[in-house]
Short mmCIF file of C-alpha atoms and ligand atoms in Angstrom, two decimals:
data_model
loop_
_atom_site.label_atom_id
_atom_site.label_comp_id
_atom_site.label_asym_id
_atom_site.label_seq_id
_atom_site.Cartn_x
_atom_site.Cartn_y
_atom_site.Cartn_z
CA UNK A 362 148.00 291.16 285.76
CA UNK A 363 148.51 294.62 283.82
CA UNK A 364 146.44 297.40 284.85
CA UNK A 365 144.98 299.57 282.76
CA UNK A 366 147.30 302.34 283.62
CA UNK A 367 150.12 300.39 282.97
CA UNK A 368 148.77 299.25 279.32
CA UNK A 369 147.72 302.49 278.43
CA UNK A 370 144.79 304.55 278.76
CA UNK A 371 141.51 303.25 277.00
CA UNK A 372 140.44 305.73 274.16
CA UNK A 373 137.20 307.13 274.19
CA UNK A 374 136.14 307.47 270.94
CA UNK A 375 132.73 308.93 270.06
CA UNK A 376 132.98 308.07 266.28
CA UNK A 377 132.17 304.37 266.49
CA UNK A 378 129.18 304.90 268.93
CA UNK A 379 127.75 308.04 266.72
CA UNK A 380 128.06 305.77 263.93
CA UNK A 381 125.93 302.96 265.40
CA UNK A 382 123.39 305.52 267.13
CA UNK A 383 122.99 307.32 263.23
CA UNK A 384 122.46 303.72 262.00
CA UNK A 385 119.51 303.28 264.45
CA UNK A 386 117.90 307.36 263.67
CA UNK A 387 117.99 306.35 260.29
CA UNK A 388 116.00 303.04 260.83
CA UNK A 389 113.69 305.05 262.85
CA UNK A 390 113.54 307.98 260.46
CA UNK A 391 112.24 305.61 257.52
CA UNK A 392 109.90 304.36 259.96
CA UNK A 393 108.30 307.89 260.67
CA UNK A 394 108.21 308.55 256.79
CA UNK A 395 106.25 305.60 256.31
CA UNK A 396 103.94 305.83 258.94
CA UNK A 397 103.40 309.60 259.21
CA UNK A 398 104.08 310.50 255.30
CA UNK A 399 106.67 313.44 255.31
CA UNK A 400 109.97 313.79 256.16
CA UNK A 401 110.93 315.38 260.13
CA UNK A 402 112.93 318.20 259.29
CA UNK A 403 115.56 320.09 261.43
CA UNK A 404 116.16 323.92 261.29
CA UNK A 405 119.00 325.79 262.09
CA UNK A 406 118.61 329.59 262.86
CA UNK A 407 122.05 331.64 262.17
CA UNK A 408 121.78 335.46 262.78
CA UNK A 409 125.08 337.28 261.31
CA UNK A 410 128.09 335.25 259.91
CA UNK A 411 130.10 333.35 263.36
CA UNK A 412 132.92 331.25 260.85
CA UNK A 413 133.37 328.56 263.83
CA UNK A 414 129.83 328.11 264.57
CA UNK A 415 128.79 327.95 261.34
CA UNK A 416 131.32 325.35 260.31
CA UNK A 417 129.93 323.35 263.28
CA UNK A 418 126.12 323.66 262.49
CA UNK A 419 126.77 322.44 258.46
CA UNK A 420 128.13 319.64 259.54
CA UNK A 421 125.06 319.44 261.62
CA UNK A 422 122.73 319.81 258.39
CA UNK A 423 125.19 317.48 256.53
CA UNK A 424 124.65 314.40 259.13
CA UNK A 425 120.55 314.69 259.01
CA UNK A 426 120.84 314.45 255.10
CA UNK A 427 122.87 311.26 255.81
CA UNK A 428 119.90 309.86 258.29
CA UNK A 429 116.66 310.89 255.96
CA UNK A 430 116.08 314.20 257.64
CA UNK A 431 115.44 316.98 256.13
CA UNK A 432 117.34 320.34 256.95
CA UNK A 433 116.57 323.93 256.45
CA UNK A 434 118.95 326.79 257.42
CA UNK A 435 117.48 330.43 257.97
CA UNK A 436 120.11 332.97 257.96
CA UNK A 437 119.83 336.48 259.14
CA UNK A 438 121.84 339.34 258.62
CA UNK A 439 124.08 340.12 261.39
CA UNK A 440 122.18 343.73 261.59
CA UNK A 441 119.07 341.74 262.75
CA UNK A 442 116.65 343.41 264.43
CA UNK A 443 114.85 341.06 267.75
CA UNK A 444 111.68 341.17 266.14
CA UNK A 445 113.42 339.88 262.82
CA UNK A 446 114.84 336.53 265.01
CA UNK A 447 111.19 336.04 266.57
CA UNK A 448 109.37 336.48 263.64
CA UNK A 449 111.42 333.86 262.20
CA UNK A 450 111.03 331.71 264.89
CA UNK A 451 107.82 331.54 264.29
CA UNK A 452 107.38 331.30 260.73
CA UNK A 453 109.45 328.02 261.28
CA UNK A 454 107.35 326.81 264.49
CA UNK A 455 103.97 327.33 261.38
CA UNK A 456 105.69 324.19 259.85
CA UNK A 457 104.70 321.05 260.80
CA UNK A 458 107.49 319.16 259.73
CA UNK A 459 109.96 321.32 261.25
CA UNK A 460 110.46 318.89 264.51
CA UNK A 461 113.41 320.61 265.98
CA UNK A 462 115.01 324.30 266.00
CA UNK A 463 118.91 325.05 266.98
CA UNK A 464 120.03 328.43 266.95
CA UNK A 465 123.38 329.97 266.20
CA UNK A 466 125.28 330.58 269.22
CA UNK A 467 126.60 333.08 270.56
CA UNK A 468 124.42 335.68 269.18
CA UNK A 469 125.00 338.52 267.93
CA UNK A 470 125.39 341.64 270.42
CA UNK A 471 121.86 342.91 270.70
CA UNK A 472 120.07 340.17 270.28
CA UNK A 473 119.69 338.89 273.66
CA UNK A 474 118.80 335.26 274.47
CA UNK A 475 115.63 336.09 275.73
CA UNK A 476 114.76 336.67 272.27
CA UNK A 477 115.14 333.43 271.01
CA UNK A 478 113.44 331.75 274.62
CA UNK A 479 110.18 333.67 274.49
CA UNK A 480 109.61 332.43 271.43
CA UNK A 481 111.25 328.69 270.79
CA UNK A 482 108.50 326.10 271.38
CA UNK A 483 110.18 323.77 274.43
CA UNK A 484 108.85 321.11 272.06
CA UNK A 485 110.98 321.72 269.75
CA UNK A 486 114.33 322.95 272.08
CA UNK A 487 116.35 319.90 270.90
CA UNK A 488 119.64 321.32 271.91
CA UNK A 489 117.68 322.16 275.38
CA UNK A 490 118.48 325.66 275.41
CA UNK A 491 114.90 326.71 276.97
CA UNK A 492 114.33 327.30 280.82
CA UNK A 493 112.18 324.37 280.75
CA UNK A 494 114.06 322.09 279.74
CA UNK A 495 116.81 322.68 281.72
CA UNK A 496 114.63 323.37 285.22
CA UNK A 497 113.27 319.29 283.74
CA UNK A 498 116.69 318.63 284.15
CA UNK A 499 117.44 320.20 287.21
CA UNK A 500 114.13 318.63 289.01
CA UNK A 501 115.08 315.00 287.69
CA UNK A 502 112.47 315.09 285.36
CA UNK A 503 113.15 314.23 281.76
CA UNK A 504 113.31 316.89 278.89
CA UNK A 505 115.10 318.19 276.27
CA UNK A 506 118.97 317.78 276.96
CA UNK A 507 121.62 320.44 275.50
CA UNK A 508 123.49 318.04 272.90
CA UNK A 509 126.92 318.40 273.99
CA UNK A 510 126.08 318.08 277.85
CA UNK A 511 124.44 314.46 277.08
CA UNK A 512 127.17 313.28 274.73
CA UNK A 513 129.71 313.55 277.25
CA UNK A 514 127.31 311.83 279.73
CA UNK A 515 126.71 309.45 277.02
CA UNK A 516 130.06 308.24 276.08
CA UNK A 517 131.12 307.18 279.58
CA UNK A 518 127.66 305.31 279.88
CA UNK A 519 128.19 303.45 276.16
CA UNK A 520 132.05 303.11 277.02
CA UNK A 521 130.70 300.70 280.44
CA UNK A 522 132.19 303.22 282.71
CA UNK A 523 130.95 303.10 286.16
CA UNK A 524 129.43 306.43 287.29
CA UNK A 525 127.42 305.26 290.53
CA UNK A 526 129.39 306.67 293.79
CA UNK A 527 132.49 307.80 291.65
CA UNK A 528 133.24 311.41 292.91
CA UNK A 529 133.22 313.60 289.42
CA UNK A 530 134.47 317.07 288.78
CA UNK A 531 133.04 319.04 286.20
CA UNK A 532 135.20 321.90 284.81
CA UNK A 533 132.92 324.96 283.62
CA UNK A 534 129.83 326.03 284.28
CA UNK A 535 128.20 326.86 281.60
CA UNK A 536 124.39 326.62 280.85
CA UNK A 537 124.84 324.57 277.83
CA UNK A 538 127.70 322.28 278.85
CA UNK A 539 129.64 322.31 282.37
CA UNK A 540 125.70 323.06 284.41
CA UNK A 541 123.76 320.11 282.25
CA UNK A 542 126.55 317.73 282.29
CA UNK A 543 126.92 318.21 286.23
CA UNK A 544 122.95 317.63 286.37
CA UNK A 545 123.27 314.65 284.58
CA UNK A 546 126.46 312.86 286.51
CA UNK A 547 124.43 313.42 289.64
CA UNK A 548 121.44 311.52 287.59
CA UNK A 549 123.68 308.65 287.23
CA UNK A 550 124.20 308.77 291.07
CA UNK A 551 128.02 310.15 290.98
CA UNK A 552 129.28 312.64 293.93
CA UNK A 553 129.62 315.76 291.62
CA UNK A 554 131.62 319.10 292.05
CA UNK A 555 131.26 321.67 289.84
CA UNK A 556 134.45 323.98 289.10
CA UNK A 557 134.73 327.44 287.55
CA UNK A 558 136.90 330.13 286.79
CA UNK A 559 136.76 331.55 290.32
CA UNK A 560 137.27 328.03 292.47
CA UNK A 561 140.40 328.07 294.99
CA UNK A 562 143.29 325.68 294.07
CA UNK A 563 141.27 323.71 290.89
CA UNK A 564 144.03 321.29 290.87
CA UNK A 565 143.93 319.88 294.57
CA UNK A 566 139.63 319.42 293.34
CA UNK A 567 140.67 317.74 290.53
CA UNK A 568 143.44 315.71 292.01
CA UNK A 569 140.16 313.98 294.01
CA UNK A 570 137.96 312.82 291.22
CA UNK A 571 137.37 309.62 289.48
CA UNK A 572 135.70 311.12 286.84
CA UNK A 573 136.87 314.59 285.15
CA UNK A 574 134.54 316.33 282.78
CA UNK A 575 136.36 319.29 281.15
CA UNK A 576 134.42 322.21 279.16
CA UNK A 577 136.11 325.55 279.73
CA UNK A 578 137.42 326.78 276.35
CA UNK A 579 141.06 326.75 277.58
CA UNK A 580 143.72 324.73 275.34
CA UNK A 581 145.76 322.12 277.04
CA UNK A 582 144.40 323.86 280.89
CA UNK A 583 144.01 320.08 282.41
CA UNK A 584 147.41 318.39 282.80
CA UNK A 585 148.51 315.11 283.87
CA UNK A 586 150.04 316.06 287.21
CA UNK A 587 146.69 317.79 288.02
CA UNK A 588 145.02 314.12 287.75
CA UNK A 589 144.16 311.35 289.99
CA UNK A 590 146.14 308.10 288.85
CA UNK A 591 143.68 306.03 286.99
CA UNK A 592 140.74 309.09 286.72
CA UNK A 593 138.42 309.02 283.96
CA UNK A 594 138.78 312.04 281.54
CA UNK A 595 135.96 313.44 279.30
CA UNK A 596 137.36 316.65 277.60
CA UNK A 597 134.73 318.16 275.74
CA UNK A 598 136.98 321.47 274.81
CA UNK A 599 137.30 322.45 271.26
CA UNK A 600 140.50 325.01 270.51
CA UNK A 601 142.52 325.82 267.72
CA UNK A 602 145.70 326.33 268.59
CA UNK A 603 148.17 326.81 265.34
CA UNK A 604 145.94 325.49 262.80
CA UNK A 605 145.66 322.03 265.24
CA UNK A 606 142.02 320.95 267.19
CA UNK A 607 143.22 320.69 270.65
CA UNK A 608 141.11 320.05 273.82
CA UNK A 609 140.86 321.36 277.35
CA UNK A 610 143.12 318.86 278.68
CA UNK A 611 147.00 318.23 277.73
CA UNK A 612 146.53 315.02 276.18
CA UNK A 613 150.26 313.83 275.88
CA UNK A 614 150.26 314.66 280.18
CA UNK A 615 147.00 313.07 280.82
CA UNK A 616 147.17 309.95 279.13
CA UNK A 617 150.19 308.98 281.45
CA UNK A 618 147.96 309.09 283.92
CA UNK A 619 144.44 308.32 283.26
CA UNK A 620 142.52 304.71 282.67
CA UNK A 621 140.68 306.53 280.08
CA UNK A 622 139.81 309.64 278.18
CA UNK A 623 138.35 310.88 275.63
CA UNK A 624 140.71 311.71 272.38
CA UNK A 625 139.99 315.80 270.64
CA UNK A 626 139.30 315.73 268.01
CA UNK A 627 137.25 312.08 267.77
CA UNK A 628 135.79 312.24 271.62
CA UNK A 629 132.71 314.00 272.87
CA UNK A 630 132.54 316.02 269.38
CA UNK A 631 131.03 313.18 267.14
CA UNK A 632 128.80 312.01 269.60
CA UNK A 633 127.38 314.93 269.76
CA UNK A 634 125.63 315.85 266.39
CA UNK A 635 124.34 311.92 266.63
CA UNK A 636 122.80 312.62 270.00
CA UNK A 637 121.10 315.64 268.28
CA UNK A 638 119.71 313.35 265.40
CA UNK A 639 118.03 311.14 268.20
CA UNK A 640 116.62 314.34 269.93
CA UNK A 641 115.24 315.03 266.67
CA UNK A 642 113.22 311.96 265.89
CA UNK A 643 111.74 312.01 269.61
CA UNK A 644 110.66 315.43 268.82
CA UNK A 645 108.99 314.81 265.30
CA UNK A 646 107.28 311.56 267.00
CA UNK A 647 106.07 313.36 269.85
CA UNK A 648 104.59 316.19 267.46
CA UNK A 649 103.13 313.96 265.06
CA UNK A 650 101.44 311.37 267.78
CA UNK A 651 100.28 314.47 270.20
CA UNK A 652 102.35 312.81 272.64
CA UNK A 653 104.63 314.70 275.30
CA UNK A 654 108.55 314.92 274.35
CA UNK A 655 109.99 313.21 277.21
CA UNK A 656 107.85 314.45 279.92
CA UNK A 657 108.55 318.42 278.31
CA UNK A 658 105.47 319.96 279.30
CA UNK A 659 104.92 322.69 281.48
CA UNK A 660 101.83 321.38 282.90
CA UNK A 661 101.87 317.34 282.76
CA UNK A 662 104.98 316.81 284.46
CA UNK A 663 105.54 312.78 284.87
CA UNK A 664 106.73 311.09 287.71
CA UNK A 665 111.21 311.77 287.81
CA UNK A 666 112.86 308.86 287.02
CA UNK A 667 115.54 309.80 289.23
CA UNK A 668 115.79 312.05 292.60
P1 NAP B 2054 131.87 328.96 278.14
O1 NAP B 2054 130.43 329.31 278.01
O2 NAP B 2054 132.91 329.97 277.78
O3 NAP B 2054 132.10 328.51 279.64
C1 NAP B 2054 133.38 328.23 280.11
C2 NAP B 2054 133.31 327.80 281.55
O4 NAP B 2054 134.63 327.46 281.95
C3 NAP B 2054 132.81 328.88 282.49
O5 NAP B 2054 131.95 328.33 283.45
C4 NAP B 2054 134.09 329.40 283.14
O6 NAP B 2054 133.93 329.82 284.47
C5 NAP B 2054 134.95 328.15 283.14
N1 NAP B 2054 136.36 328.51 283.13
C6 NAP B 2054 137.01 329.34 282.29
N2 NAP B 2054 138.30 329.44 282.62
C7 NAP B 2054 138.47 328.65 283.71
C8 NAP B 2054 139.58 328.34 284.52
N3 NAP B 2054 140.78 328.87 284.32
N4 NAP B 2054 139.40 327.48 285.55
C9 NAP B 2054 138.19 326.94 285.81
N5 NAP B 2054 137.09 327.19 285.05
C10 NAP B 2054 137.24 328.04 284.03
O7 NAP B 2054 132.24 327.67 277.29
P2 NAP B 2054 131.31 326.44 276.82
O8 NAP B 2054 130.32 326.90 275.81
O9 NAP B 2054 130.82 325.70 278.00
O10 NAP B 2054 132.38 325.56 276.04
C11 NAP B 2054 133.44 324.92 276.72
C12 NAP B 2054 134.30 324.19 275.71
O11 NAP B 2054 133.54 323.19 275.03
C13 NAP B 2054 134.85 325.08 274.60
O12 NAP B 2054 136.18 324.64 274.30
C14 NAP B 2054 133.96 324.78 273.40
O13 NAP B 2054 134.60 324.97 272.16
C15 NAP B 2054 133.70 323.31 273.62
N6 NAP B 2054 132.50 322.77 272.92
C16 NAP B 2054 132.56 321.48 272.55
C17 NAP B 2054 131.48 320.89 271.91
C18 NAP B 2054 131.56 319.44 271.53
O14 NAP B 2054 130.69 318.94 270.84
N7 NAP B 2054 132.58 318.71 272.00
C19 NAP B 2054 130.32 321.65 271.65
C20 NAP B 2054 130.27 322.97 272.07
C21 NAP B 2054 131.38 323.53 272.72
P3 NAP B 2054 133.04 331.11 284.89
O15 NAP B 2054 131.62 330.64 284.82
O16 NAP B 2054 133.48 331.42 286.27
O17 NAP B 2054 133.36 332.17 283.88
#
């Protein structure tokens, strides 16, 4: 029989499952509309021009059009002042239908994150940027998930890969991907190891994992000879490099020697805005039924549904 290795590495693409996850948050989206009578709304909060970010978050705004939602973006000069970014915080948190908030990231310099956490309702932290949501996540409990973090999760779990006792290395650290992502391997029972940019001989680490999830911000960093034979790869990196989207991981290397990984562009990336779109509609449901998001509340924790 052929192994996998020898037939070539399965592809990983997140286009087909965002597709099919956009085709459900619409269904659901014309079922709020009809039963609540307005239309959930996103908003995206962009202080100062950031070209790449700002690329990214239209075609944010452009998918919810495609799914029924409606989108509002709030843009502040880059001179912002922080009462400027919480005052508009809040003017947005006065609407009803605004379900969810995402703000532009990075910020600008002096406009520190704290800012935009004292004020962002939890509720309404769809990309899980608050310290709620991500101590939910930490405790096991269920919250808010940053976007990016749970698509990467997410496509090994709707590509049938098994997670349960594989040993998975996460490259990065960083609140929003590398930390969540690591959080939520170990909530689908894998043996995880977290790298950064200060761990001792990263390639003999990697060399031991089944799974790899990359998401450092380095172009081509990950190569083949660094992998197990047969290892999972999830590269979540996003790089320009000459005009061409490249990943974290040297694809051309890697795919000699993985059983899978995810393709950049066409991986983690379109999962991603469709995983937002679903944290979306539970947020608008949750608001407009008085329920609590996913267990997001600071005082009525439920039960974790996993240690
Ligand atoms: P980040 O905040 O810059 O964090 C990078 C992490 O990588 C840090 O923890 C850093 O370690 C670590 N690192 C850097 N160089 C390293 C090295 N040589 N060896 C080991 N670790 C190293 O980046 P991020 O926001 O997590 O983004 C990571 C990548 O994901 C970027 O390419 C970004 O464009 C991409 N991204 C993709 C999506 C998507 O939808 N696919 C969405 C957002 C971002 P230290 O903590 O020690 O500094």
């Amino acid at each position: 029989m052929t192994s996998l290795v020898e037939a070539g590495p399965r592809l990983l693409r997140g286009g087909p499952i965002g597709t099919a996850i956009r085709e459900t948050v619409a269904a659901d989206v014309a079922a709020f509309r009809e039963e609540f009578g307005f239309q959930p709304t996103l908003a995206v909060l962009v202080v100062g021009a950031d070209a790449p970010s700002l690329v990214y978050l239209h075609k944010i705004l452009d998918g919810c059009r495609l799914v029924g939602i409606g989108d509002r973006l709030v843009e502040l000069p880059a001179d912002a002042k922080e009462d400027d970014v919480s005052n508009a915080l809040r003017t947005l948190q006065a609407d009803p239908k605004i379900a969810g908030i995402i703000v532009q990231q990075p910020l600008p310099r002096g406009i520190p994150l704290r800012v935009v956490i004292d004020t962002l309702d939890p509720m309404r932290d769809i990309d899980g940027i608050h310290p709620l949501n991500a101590g939910l996540l930490s405790l096991g409990y269920a919250g808010f998930l940053p976007a990016t973090a749970h698509a990467s999760v997410e496509i090994l779990k709707q590509s049938g890969i098994e997670i349960a006792g594989k040993h998975c290395v996460v490259v990065g650290r960083s609140n929003v991907i590398g930390k969540p992502a690591a959080m939520l391997m170990l909530r689908e029972n894998a043996t995880v190891t977290i790298c950064h940019s200060k761990t001792e001989d990263l390639p003999a680490i990697i060399r031991t994992a089944d799974i790899v999830i990359v998401a450092i911000g380095k172009p081509n960093f990950v190569t083949g000879d660094m992998l197990k034979r047969g290892a999972v790869v999830v590269d979540v990196g996003i790089n320009v490099v000459e005009g061409k989207v490249v990943g974290d991981v040297h694809f051309d290397s890697a795919v000699r020697v993985a059983s899978a990984i995810t393709p950049v562009p066409g991986g983690v990336g379109p999962l991603t805005n469709a995983i937002l779109l679903t944290h979306l509609v539970q947020a608008a449901r949750a608001k407009a039924t008085g329920s609590i998001p996913l267990g997001a509340h600071p005082l009525e924790v439920p039960a974790p549904e996993a240690k």
